[in-house]
């Protein structure tokens, strides 16, 4: 079965799917994206992801490419056509196609929309979570609007590659004051020795992760103690547990930060429990 992508109004074979060379996403990274998990044939936290998509677009003065209901419909069609039961759906909206010029294109230029979906075997993430992953720390060097889920991900690409070369899964950006902001594609968490979950507030310096929000809801539901505040690399290295969150990774235990082993070097019990209970708390929408 060949994969199918949605590109600007048409469902096309993935291998042949293409956008124009003057798509502003291609030339200026002038666009935004979303990634939702598909779990047991359901879209996970669709409402929140589409809310965030609308916000990202608003912040950049890019129009929604179609109504939210139509977008949800196309998303489902792509998932159906690719027969994805477990995996991801990816949405990308750019400011559209226009002659290259930094300023916004003429009024009426239609935003460009691409949607893809692919299967991911859940066992792969579950296996990684059983062992836990390592992270490295790197200086924060991104712009200050990382709250917008922009396709401009070059700093993220470079640090993720650096992590891979160091045998780690993720890189944590560290701000000028020594506080962890977030990972290249995940939010960062620690659990202190007095069992408090700590994560940076989503007001500034990080993307307000949807998985992060759901985990906060779980923490409240379970009556666990938490503190939304920045934490330092030193604190992380001395933490009882650490983990990262994202729609593609869910809750992933961290067992090493740079050369420091976290806890006993095995995934912590809190992180593992949050992972196993995640889909009890997330919103699940039928495809
Ligand atoms: N932070 C960054 C920089 C990301 O790219 C992502 C996800 O791609 C996240 C955090 C986690 O966000 P979410 O939980 O919505 O997937």
PDB file of C-alpha atoms and ligand atoms in Angstrom:
ATOM      1  CA  UNK A   1       0.000   0.000   0.000  1.00  0.00           C
ATOM      2  CA  UNK A   2       1.491   3.365  -0.943  1.00  0.00           C
ATOM      3  CA  UNK A   3       1.491   6.259   1.491  1.00  0.00           C
ATOM      4  CA  UNK A   4      -0.761   9.217   0.731  1.00  0.00           C
ATOM      5  CA  UNK A   5      -0.183  12.871   1.631  1.00  0.00           C
ATOM      6  CA  UNK A   6      -2.523  15.850   1.448  1.00  0.00           C
ATOM      7  CA  UNK A   7      -0.932  18.790  -0.362  1.00  0.00           C
ATOM      8  CA  UNK A   8      -2.881  21.984  -1.023  1.00  0.00           C
ATOM      9  CA  UNK A   9      -6.217  20.451  -1.882  1.00  0.00           C
ATOM     10  CA  UNK A  10      -5.122  17.099  -3.295  1.00  0.00           C
ATOM     11  CA  UNK A  11      -4.427  13.644  -1.947  1.00  0.00           C
ATOM     12  CA  UNK A  12      -1.256  12.476  -3.665  1.00  0.00           C
ATOM     13  CA  UNK A  13       1.162   9.594  -3.449  1.00  0.00           C
ATOM     14  CA  UNK A  14       3.646  10.425  -0.713  1.00  0.00           C
ATOM     15  CA  UNK A  15       6.636   9.632  -2.927  1.00  0.00           C
ATOM     16  CA  UNK A  16       5.487  12.233  -5.452  1.00  0.00           C
ATOM     17  CA  UNK A  17       4.098  14.837  -3.034  1.00  0.00           C
ATOM     18  CA  UNK A  18       5.736  18.240  -3.568  1.00  0.00           C
ATOM     19  CA  UNK A  19       5.325  21.935  -2.863  1.00  0.00           C
ATOM     20  CA  UNK A  20       6.359  24.880  -5.018  1.00  0.00           C
ATOM     21  CA  UNK A  21       9.978  26.073  -4.820  1.00  0.00           C
ATOM     22  CA  UNK A  22       8.714  29.486  -3.710  1.00  0.00           C
ATOM     23  CA  UNK A  23       6.664  28.166  -0.822  1.00  0.00           C
ATOM     24  CA  UNK A  24       7.576  30.526   2.010  1.00  0.00           C
ATOM     25  CA  UNK A  25       8.048  27.584   4.345  1.00  0.00           C
ATOM     26  CA  UNK A  26      10.831  26.364   2.083  1.00  0.00           C
ATOM     27  CA  UNK A  27      12.456  29.786   1.616  1.00  0.00           C
ATOM     28  CA  UNK A  28      11.930  31.510   4.974  1.00  0.00           C
ATOM     29  CA  UNK A  29      10.706  28.827   7.412  1.00  0.00           C
ATOM     30  CA  UNK A  30       7.613  31.058   7.363  1.00  0.00           C
ATOM     31  CA  UNK A  31       5.164  28.527   8.701  1.00  0.00           C
ATOM     32  CA  UNK A  32       4.034  26.423  11.637  1.00  0.00           C
ATOM     33  CA  UNK A  33       3.279  22.790  12.334  1.00  0.00           C
ATOM     34  CA  UNK A  34       1.639  20.344  14.713  1.00  0.00           C
ATOM     35  CA  UNK A  35       2.174  16.674  15.460  1.00  0.00           C
ATOM     36  CA  UNK A  36      -0.540  14.562  17.095  1.00  0.00           C
ATOM     37  CA  UNK A  37      -0.130  11.030  18.281  1.00  0.00           C
ATOM     38  CA  UNK A  38      -2.533   8.383  16.974  1.00  0.00           C
ATOM     39  CA  UNK A  39      -3.125   5.745  19.608  1.00  0.00           C
ATOM     40  CA  UNK A  40      -5.321   2.677  19.111  1.00  0.00           C
ATOM     41  CA  UNK A  41      -7.073   4.370  16.199  1.00  0.00           C
ATOM     42  CA  UNK A  42      -7.738   7.612  18.089  1.00  0.00           C
ATOM     43  CA  UNK A  43      -6.252  11.077  17.667  1.00  0.00           C
ATOM     44  CA  UNK A  44      -4.715  12.101  20.996  1.00  0.00           C
ATOM     45  CA  UNK A  45      -5.481  15.604  22.300  1.00  0.00           C
ATOM     46  CA  UNK A  46      -6.657  16.889  18.927  1.00  0.00           C
ATOM     47  CA  UNK A  47      -8.534  19.820  20.453  1.00  0.00           C
ATOM     48  CA  UNK A  48      -5.461  21.149  22.223  1.00  0.00           C
ATOM     49  CA  UNK A  49      -3.203  20.633  19.210  1.00  0.00           C
ATOM     50  CA  UNK A  50      -5.612  22.512  16.934  1.00  0.00           C
ATOM     51  CA  UNK A  51      -5.950  25.269  19.552  1.00  0.00           C
ATOM     52  CA  UNK A  52      -2.170  25.615  19.557  1.00  0.00           C
ATOM     53  CA  UNK A  53      -2.047  25.563  15.746  1.00  0.00           C
ATOM     54  CA  UNK A  54      -4.564  28.413  15.632  1.00  0.00           C
ATOM     55  CA  UNK A  55      -2.539  30.332  18.200  1.00  0.00           C
ATOM     56  CA  UNK A  56       0.763  29.837  16.336  1.00  0.00           C
ATOM     57  CA  UNK A  57      -0.884  31.041  13.115  1.00  0.00           C
ATOM     58  CA  UNK A  58      -2.428  34.036  14.859  1.00  0.00           C
ATOM     59  CA  UNK A  59       0.916  35.056  16.364  1.00  0.00           C
ATOM     60  CA  UNK A  60       2.410  35.093  12.844  1.00  0.00           C
ATOM     61  CA  UNK A  61      -0.637  36.667  11.132  1.00  0.00           C
ATOM     62  CA  UNK A  62      -1.112  33.636   8.887  1.00  0.00           C
ATOM     63  CA  UNK A  63      -4.733  32.737   8.141  1.00  0.00           C
ATOM     64  CA  UNK A  64      -6.139  29.283   8.865  1.00  0.00           C
ATOM     65  CA  UNK A  65      -5.943  27.449   5.524  1.00  0.00           C
ATOM     66  CA  UNK A  66      -9.525  26.205   5.967  1.00  0.00           C
ATOM     67  CA  UNK A  67     -12.069  25.988   8.766  1.00  0.00           C
ATOM     68  CA  UNK A  68     -11.109  24.006  11.814  1.00  0.00           C
ATOM     69  CA  UNK A  69     -13.822  21.452  11.080  1.00  0.00           C
ATOM     70  CA  UNK A  70     -12.562  20.991   7.512  1.00  0.00           C
ATOM     71  CA  UNK A  71      -9.003  20.647   8.777  1.00  0.00           C
ATOM     72  CA  UNK A  72     -10.051  17.948  11.229  1.00  0.00           C
ATOM     73  CA  UNK A  73     -11.837  16.199   8.359  1.00  0.00           C
ATOM     74  CA  UNK A  74      -8.793  16.237   6.056  1.00  0.00           C
ATOM     75  CA  UNK A  75      -6.613  15.044   8.913  1.00  0.00           C
ATOM     76  CA  UNK A  76      -8.911  12.055   9.389  1.00  0.00           C
ATOM     77  CA  UNK A  77      -8.959  11.317   5.674  1.00  0.00           C
ATOM     78  CA  UNK A  78      -5.142  11.234   5.587  1.00  0.00           C
ATOM     79  CA  UNK A  79      -5.052   8.920   8.609  1.00  0.00           C
ATOM     80  CA  UNK A  80      -7.659   6.662   6.962  1.00  0.00           C
ATOM     81  CA  UNK A  81      -5.943   6.572   3.604  1.00  0.00           C
ATOM     82  CA  UNK A  82      -2.691   5.544   5.299  1.00  0.00           C
ATOM     83  CA  UNK A  83      -4.513   3.059   7.552  1.00  0.00           C
ATOM     84  CA  UNK A  84      -2.665   4.321  10.603  1.00  0.00           C
ATOM     85  CA  UNK A  85      -3.835   2.829  13.894  1.00  0.00           C
ATOM     86  CA  UNK A  86      -0.769   3.765  15.862  1.00  0.00           C
ATOM     87  CA  UNK A  87       1.559   6.551  14.799  1.00  0.00           C
ATOM     88  CA  UNK A  88       1.472  10.249  14.081  1.00  0.00           C
ATOM     89  CA  UNK A  89      -0.300  12.829  11.963  1.00  0.00           C
ATOM     90  CA  UNK A  90       1.703  15.908  10.906  1.00  0.00           C
ATOM     91  CA  UNK A  91       0.143  19.233   9.830  1.00  0.00           C
ATOM     92  CA  UNK A  92       2.112  22.073   8.317  1.00  0.00           C
ATOM     93  CA  UNK A  93       0.790  25.486   7.327  1.00  0.00           C
ATOM     94  CA  UNK A  94       2.956  28.098   5.629  1.00  0.00           C
ATOM     95  CA  UNK A  95       2.263  31.642   4.483  1.00  0.00           C
ATOM     96  CA  UNK A  96       1.902  30.261   0.966  1.00  0.00           C
ATOM     97  CA  UNK A  97       3.607  30.606  -2.395  1.00  0.00           C
ATOM     98  CA  UNK A  98       4.766  33.995  -3.669  1.00  0.00           C
ATOM     99  CA  UNK A  99       7.713  35.621  -5.453  1.00  0.00           C
ATOM    100  CA  UNK A 100      10.600  35.689  -2.976  1.00  0.00           C
ATOM    101  CA  UNK A 101      10.401  38.854  -0.882  1.00  0.00           C
ATOM    102  CA  UNK A 102      10.851  39.059   2.876  1.00  0.00           C
ATOM    103  CA  UNK A 103       7.747  41.151   3.473  1.00  0.00           C
ATOM    104  CA  UNK A 104       4.393  39.408   3.587  1.00  0.00           C
ATOM    105  CA  UNK A 105       3.060  38.352   0.175  1.00  0.00           C
ATOM    106  CA  UNK A 106       0.104  40.196  -1.425  1.00  0.00           C
ATOM    107  CA  UNK A 107      -3.253  39.962   0.318  1.00  0.00           C
ATOM    108  CA  UNK A 108      -5.152  36.949  -0.917  1.00  0.00           C
ATOM    109  CA  UNK A 109      -2.072  34.681  -1.071  1.00  0.00           C
ATOM    110  CA  UNK A 110      -3.433  31.396   0.187  1.00  0.00           C
ATOM    111  CA  UNK A 111      -1.673  29.645   3.079  1.00  0.00           C
ATOM    112  CA  UNK A 112      -0.239  26.277   2.029  1.00  0.00           C
ATOM    113  CA  UNK A 113      -1.314  23.136   3.873  1.00  0.00           C
ATOM    114  CA  UNK A 114       0.410  19.761   3.985  1.00  0.00           C
ATOM    115  CA  UNK A 115      -0.789  16.826   6.071  1.00  0.00           C
ATOM    116  CA  UNK A 116       0.997  13.490   6.367  1.00  0.00           C
ATOM    117  CA  UNK A 117       0.536  10.487   8.591  1.00  0.00           C
ATOM    118  CA  UNK A 118       2.637   7.455   9.299  1.00  0.00           C
ATOM    119  CA  UNK A 119       2.587   4.380  11.449  1.00  0.00           C
ATOM    120  CA  UNK A 120       4.915   4.092  14.433  1.00  0.00           C
ATOM    121  CA  UNK A 121       5.195   0.859  16.381  1.00  0.00           C
ATOM    122  CA  UNK A 122       4.412   1.621  20.051  1.00  0.00           C
ATOM    123  CA  UNK A 123       6.833  -1.109  21.173  1.00  0.00           C
ATOM    124  CA  UNK A 124       9.764   1.014  20.010  1.00  0.00           C
ATOM    125  CA  UNK A 125       8.992   3.839  22.459  1.00  0.00           C
ATOM    126  CA  UNK A 126       8.010   1.412  25.194  1.00  0.00           C
ATOM    127  CA  UNK A 127      11.322  -0.403  24.871  1.00  0.00           C
ATOM    128  CA  UNK A 128      13.264   2.871  25.067  1.00  0.00           C
ATOM    129  CA  UNK A 129      11.209   3.811  28.140  1.00  0.00           C
ATOM    130  CA  UNK A 130      12.139   0.546  29.853  1.00  0.00           C
ATOM    131  CA  UNK A 131      15.820   1.417  29.595  1.00  0.00           C
ATOM    132  CA  UNK A 132      15.509   5.207  29.903  1.00  0.00           C
ATOM    133  CA  UNK A 133      17.385   7.717  27.755  1.00  0.00           C
ATOM    134  CA  UNK A 134      20.314  10.096  28.107  1.00  0.00           C
ATOM    135  CA  UNK A 135      20.301  13.835  27.502  1.00  0.00           C
ATOM    136  CA  UNK A 136      23.140  16.271  26.907  1.00  0.00           C
ATOM    137  CA  UNK A 137      23.041  19.961  27.794  1.00  0.00           C
ATOM    138  CA  UNK A 138      23.717  22.737  25.275  1.00  0.00           C
ATOM    139  CA  UNK A 139      23.585  26.547  25.417  1.00  0.00           C
ATOM    140  CA  UNK A 140      20.222  28.078  24.488  1.00  0.00           C
ATOM    141  CA  UNK A 141      20.673  29.797  21.145  1.00  0.00           C
ATOM    142  CA  UNK A 142      17.140  30.094  19.779  1.00  0.00           C
ATOM    143  CA  UNK A 143      15.018  33.184  19.245  1.00  0.00           C
ATOM    144  CA  UNK A 144      12.685  34.235  22.050  1.00  0.00           C
ATOM    145  CA  UNK A 145       9.440  33.174  20.326  1.00  0.00           C
ATOM    146  CA  UNK A 146       9.862  29.450  20.801  1.00  0.00           C
ATOM    147  CA  UNK A 147       6.303  29.493  22.171  1.00  0.00           C
ATOM    148  CA  UNK A 148       5.285  29.539  18.475  1.00  0.00           C
ATOM    149  CA  UNK A 149       5.529  26.077  16.929  1.00  0.00           C
ATOM    150  CA  UNK A 150       7.400  27.358  13.887  1.00  0.00           C
ATOM    151  CA  UNK A 151       9.017  25.145  11.250  1.00  0.00           C
ATOM    152  CA  UNK A 152      12.219  27.155  11.807  1.00  0.00           C
ATOM    153  CA  UNK A 153      13.983  24.355  13.680  1.00  0.00           C
ATOM    154  CA  UNK A 154      17.627  24.681  12.679  1.00  0.00           C
ATOM    155  CA  UNK A 155      19.017  25.079  16.235  1.00  0.00           C
ATOM    156  CA  UNK A 156      16.892  22.090  17.256  1.00  0.00           C
ATOM    157  CA  UNK A 157      18.172  20.027  14.329  1.00  0.00           C
ATOM    158  CA  UNK A 158      21.786  20.790  15.227  1.00  0.00           C
ATOM    159  CA  UNK A 159      21.464  19.926  18.917  1.00  0.00           C
ATOM    160  CA  UNK A 160      19.486  16.749  18.237  1.00  0.00           C
ATOM    161  CA  UNK A 161      22.276  15.639  15.912  1.00  0.00           C
ATOM    162  CA  UNK A 162      24.846  16.520  18.572  1.00  0.00           C
ATOM    163  CA  UNK A 163      22.889  14.436  21.089  1.00  0.00           C
ATOM    164  CA  UNK A 164      22.783  11.519  18.699  1.00  0.00           C
ATOM    165  CA  UNK A 165      26.527  11.692  18.133  1.00  0.00           C
ATOM    166  CA  UNK A 166      27.007  11.690  21.923  1.00  0.00           C
ATOM    167  CA  UNK A 167      24.851   8.563  22.212  1.00  0.00           C
ATOM    168  CA  UNK A 168      21.977  10.507  23.806  1.00  0.00           C
ATOM    169  CA  UNK A 169      18.325  10.864  22.847  1.00  0.00           C
ATOM    170  CA  UNK A 170      17.788  14.542  23.575  1.00  0.00           C
ATOM    171  CA  UNK A 171      19.608  17.830  24.149  1.00  0.00           C
ATOM    172  CA  UNK A 172      18.424  20.237  26.831  1.00  0.00           C
ATOM    173  CA  UNK A 173      18.876  23.913  26.058  1.00  0.00           C
ATOM    174  CA  UNK A 174      20.268  25.851  29.030  1.00  0.00           C
ATOM    175  CA  UNK A 175      19.666  29.602  29.332  1.00  0.00           C
ATOM    176  CA  UNK A 176      22.257  32.233  30.286  1.00  0.00           C
ATOM    177  CA  UNK A 177      21.373  31.834  33.991  1.00  0.00           C
ATOM    178  CA  UNK A 178      22.052  28.080  33.984  1.00  0.00           C
ATOM    179  CA  UNK A 179      18.387  27.015  33.881  1.00  0.00           C
ATOM    180  CA  UNK A 180      17.137  24.297  31.558  1.00  0.00           C
ATOM    181  CA  UNK A 181      14.581  25.641  29.092  1.00  0.00           C
ATOM    182  CA  UNK A 182      13.475  22.540  27.176  1.00  0.00           C
ATOM    183  CA  UNK A 183      14.700  19.825  24.855  1.00  0.00           C
ATOM    184  CA  UNK A 184      15.205  20.039  21.107  1.00  0.00           C
ATOM    185  CA  UNK A 185      11.797  18.445  20.611  1.00  0.00           C
ATOM    186  CA  UNK A 186      10.506  17.782  24.136  1.00  0.00           C
ATOM    187  CA  UNK A 187       9.730  19.501  27.438  1.00  0.00           C
ATOM    188  CA  UNK A 188      12.011  18.825  30.408  1.00  0.00           C
ATOM    189  CA  UNK A 189      11.076  17.661  33.911  1.00  0.00           C
ATOM    190  CA  UNK A 190      12.732  16.569  37.139  1.00  0.00           C
ATOM    191  CA  UNK A 191      11.478  15.042  40.370  1.00  0.00           C
ATOM    192  CA  UNK A 192      13.338  16.299  43.419  1.00  0.00           C
ATOM    193  CA  UNK A 193      14.441  14.096  46.301  1.00  0.00           C
ATOM    194  CA  UNK A 194      11.404  15.330  48.264  1.00  0.00           C
ATOM    195  CA  UNK A 195       9.113  13.977  45.484  1.00  0.00           C
ATOM    196  CA  UNK A 196       8.144  17.290  43.893  1.00  0.00           C
ATOM    197  CA  UNK A 197       7.713  17.361  40.116  1.00  0.00           C
ATOM    198  CA  UNK A 198       9.358  20.411  38.623  1.00  0.00           C
ATOM    199  CA  UNK A 199       8.989  21.866  35.140  1.00  0.00           C
ATOM    200  CA  UNK A 200       9.590  25.315  33.727  1.00  0.00           C
ATOM    201  CA  UNK A 201       6.511  27.555  33.435  1.00  0.00           C
ATOM    202  CA  UNK A 202       5.196  27.729  29.878  1.00  0.00           C
ATOM    203  CA  UNK A 203       5.031  31.519  29.831  1.00  0.00           C
ATOM    204  CA  UNK A 204       8.422  32.154  28.320  1.00  0.00           C
ATOM    205  CA  UNK A 205      11.346  30.310  26.776  1.00  0.00           C
ATOM    206  CA  UNK A 206       9.591  27.059  25.930  1.00  0.00           C
ATOM    207  CA  UNK A 207       6.873  25.622  23.757  1.00  0.00           C
ATOM    208  CA  UNK A 208       3.727  24.994  25.791  1.00  0.00           C
ATOM    209  CA  UNK A 209       3.757  21.260  25.152  1.00  0.00           C
ATOM    210  CA  UNK A 210       0.405  19.518  24.981  1.00  0.00           C
ATOM    211  CA  UNK A 211       1.881  16.411  26.601  1.00  0.00           C
ATOM    212  CA  UNK A 212       3.283  18.667  29.335  1.00  0.00           C
ATOM    213  CA  UNK A 213      -0.232  20.034  29.948  1.00  0.00           C
ATOM    214  CA  UNK A 214      -1.740  16.547  30.153  1.00  0.00           C
ATOM    215  CA  UNK A 215       0.984  15.444  32.576  1.00  0.00           C
ATOM    216  CA  UNK A 216       0.223  18.483  34.751  1.00  0.00           C
ATOM    217  CA  UNK A 217      -3.437  17.407  34.724  1.00  0.00           C
ATOM    218  CA  UNK A 218      -2.400  13.889  35.765  1.00  0.00           C
ATOM    219  CA  UNK A 219      -0.264  15.249  38.586  1.00  0.00           C
ATOM    220  CA  UNK A 220      -3.212  17.252  39.869  1.00  0.00           C
ATOM    221  CA  UNK A 221      -5.503  14.243  39.519  1.00  0.00           C
ATOM    222  CA  UNK A 222      -3.095  12.036  41.461  1.00  0.00           C
ATOM    223  CA  UNK A 223      -2.570  14.702  44.119  1.00  0.00           C
ATOM    224  CA  UNK A 224       1.205  14.782  43.553  1.00  0.00           C
ATOM    225  CA  UNK A 225       3.164  17.836  44.573  1.00  0.00           C
ATOM    226  CA  UNK A 226       4.540  19.973  41.761  1.00  0.00           C
ATOM    227  CA  UNK A 227       6.285  23.238  41.223  1.00  0.00           C
ATOM    228  CA  UNK A 228       6.227  25.149  37.927  1.00  0.00           C
ATOM    229  CA  UNK A 229       9.605  26.832  38.115  1.00  0.00           C
ATOM    230  CA  UNK A 230      12.879  26.759  36.217  1.00  0.00           C
ATOM    231  CA  UNK A 231      15.502  24.218  37.383  1.00  0.00           C
ATOM    232  CA  UNK A 232      19.270  24.215  36.898  1.00  0.00           C
ATOM    233  CA  UNK A 233      21.432  21.541  35.299  1.00  0.00           C
ATOM    234  CA  UNK A 234      22.981  20.887  38.725  1.00  0.00           C
ATOM    235  CA  UNK A 235      19.545  20.281  40.220  1.00  0.00           C
ATOM    236  CA  UNK A 236      18.728  17.909  37.388  1.00  0.00           C
ATOM    237  CA  UNK A 237      21.923  15.952  37.940  1.00  0.00           C
ATOM    238  CA  UNK A 238      21.035  15.525  41.613  1.00  0.00           C
ATOM    239  CA  UNK A 239      17.354  14.809  41.016  1.00  0.00           C
ATOM    240  CA  UNK A 240      15.602  11.631  42.045  1.00  0.00           C
ATOM    241  CA  UNK A 241      14.152  11.258  38.557  1.00  0.00           C
ATOM    242  CA  UNK A 242      14.030  13.134  35.290  1.00  0.00           C
ATOM    243  CA  UNK A 243      11.952  12.754  32.162  1.00  0.00           C
ATOM    244  CA  UNK A 244      10.984  14.387  28.898  1.00  0.00           C
ATOM    245  CA  UNK A 245       7.562  14.762  27.295  1.00  0.00           C
ATOM    246  CA  UNK A 246       6.242  15.174  23.750  1.00  0.00           C
ATOM    247  CA  UNK A 247       3.410  13.813  21.637  1.00  0.00           C
ATOM    248  CA  UNK A 248       5.818  11.457  19.878  1.00  0.00           C
ATOM    249  CA  UNK A 249       7.728  10.357  22.997  1.00  0.00           C
ATOM    250  CA  UNK A 250       4.974  10.558  25.633  1.00  0.00           C
ATOM    251  CA  UNK A 251       6.632  10.443  29.056  1.00  0.00           C
ATOM    252  CA  UNK A 252      10.193   9.191  28.529  1.00  0.00           C
ATOM    253  CA  UNK A 253      12.383   8.555  31.586  1.00  0.00           C
ATOM    254  CA  UNK A 254      15.831  10.198  31.559  1.00  0.00           C
ATOM    255  CA  UNK A 255      18.597   8.219  33.265  1.00  0.00           C
ATOM    256  CA  UNK A 256      21.607  10.342  32.389  1.00  0.00           C
ATOM    257  CA  UNK A 257      22.242  14.098  32.083  1.00  0.00           C
ATOM    258  CA  UNK A 258      25.633  14.688  30.459  1.00  0.00           C
ATOM    259  CA  UNK A 259      27.867  12.311  32.445  1.00  0.00           C
ATOM    260  CA  UNK A 260      25.725  12.279  35.578  1.00  0.00           C
ATOM    261  CA  UNK A 261      23.617   9.214  36.293  1.00  0.00           C
ATOM    262  CA  UNK A 262      20.125  10.092  37.564  1.00  0.00           C
ATOM    263  CA  UNK A 263      18.890   8.187  40.603  1.00  0.00           C
ATOM    264  CA  UNK A 264      20.000   4.575  40.379  1.00  0.00           C
ATOM    265  CA  UNK A 265      20.449   4.771  36.610  1.00  0.00           C
ATOM    266  CA  UNK A 266      17.110   3.103  35.892  1.00  0.00           C
ATOM    267  CA  UNK A 267      13.804   4.727  34.896  1.00  0.00           C
ATOM    268  CA  UNK A 268      12.121   6.223  37.938  1.00  0.00           C
ATOM    269  CA  UNK A 269       8.826   4.898  39.259  1.00  0.00           C
ATOM    270  CA  UNK A 270       6.986   8.237  38.948  1.00  0.00           C
ATOM    271  CA  UNK A 271       7.965   8.706  35.318  1.00  0.00           C
ATOM    272  CA  UNK A 272       7.074   5.122  34.457  1.00  0.00           C
ATOM    273  CA  UNK A 273       3.691   5.459  36.143  1.00  0.00           C
ATOM    274  CA  UNK A 274       2.924   8.747  34.392  1.00  0.00           C
ATOM    275  CA  UNK A 275       3.783   7.059  31.108  1.00  0.00           C
ATOM    276  CA  UNK A 276       1.545   4.081  31.731  1.00  0.00           C
ATOM    277  CA  UNK A 277      -1.411   6.261  32.783  1.00  0.00           C
ATOM    278  CA  UNK A 278      -1.010   8.908  30.098  1.00  0.00           C
ATOM    279  CA  UNK A 279      -3.849   7.803  27.823  1.00  0.00           C
ATOM    280  CA  UNK A 280      -6.281   7.641  30.734  1.00  0.00           C
ATOM    281  CA  UNK A 281      -6.027  11.409  31.017  1.00  0.00           C
ATOM    282  CA  UNK A 282      -5.433  12.585  27.440  1.00  0.00           C
ATOM    283  CA  UNK A 283      -8.423  13.315  25.192  1.00  0.00           C
ATOM    284  CA  UNK A 284      -8.997  10.583  22.607  1.00  0.00           C
ATOM    285  CA  UNK A 285     -10.953  11.436  19.445  1.00  0.00           C
ATOM    286  CA  UNK A 286     -12.140   8.712  17.060  1.00  0.00           C
ATOM    287  CA  UNK A 287     -10.574   8.898  13.612  1.00  0.00           C
TER     288      UNK A 287
HETATM  289  N1  LIG B   1       9.310  21.501  22.939  1.00  0.00           N
HETATM  290  C1  LIG B   1       9.677  21.478  21.643  1.00  0.00           C
HETATM  291  C2  LIG B   1      10.790  22.375  21.188  1.00  0.00           C
HETATM  292  C3  LIG B   1       9.021  20.640  20.736  1.00  0.00           C
HETATM  293  O1  LIG B   1       9.384  20.622  19.446  1.00  0.00           O
HETATM  294  C4  LIG B   1       7.989  19.796  21.214  1.00  0.00           C
HETATM  295  C5  LIG B   1       7.271  18.908  20.318  1.00  0.00           C
HETATM  296  O2  LIG B   1       7.547  18.770  19.165  1.00  0.00           O
HETATM  297  C6  LIG B   1       7.656  19.843  22.563  1.00  0.00           C
HETATM  298  C7  LIG B   1       8.326  20.720  23.396  1.00  0.00           C
HETATM  299  C8  LIG B   1       6.563  18.977  23.121  1.00  0.00           C
HETATM  300  O3  LIG B   1       5.308  19.419  22.695  1.00  0.00           O
HETATM  301  P1  LIG B   1       4.067  18.411  22.600  1.00  0.00           P
HETATM  302  O4  LIG B   1       3.932  17.768  23.930  1.00  0.00           O
HETATM  303  O5  LIG B   1       2.914  19.278  22.275  1.00  0.00           O
HETATM  304  O6  LIG B   1       4.390  17.424  21.519  1.00  0.00           O
END
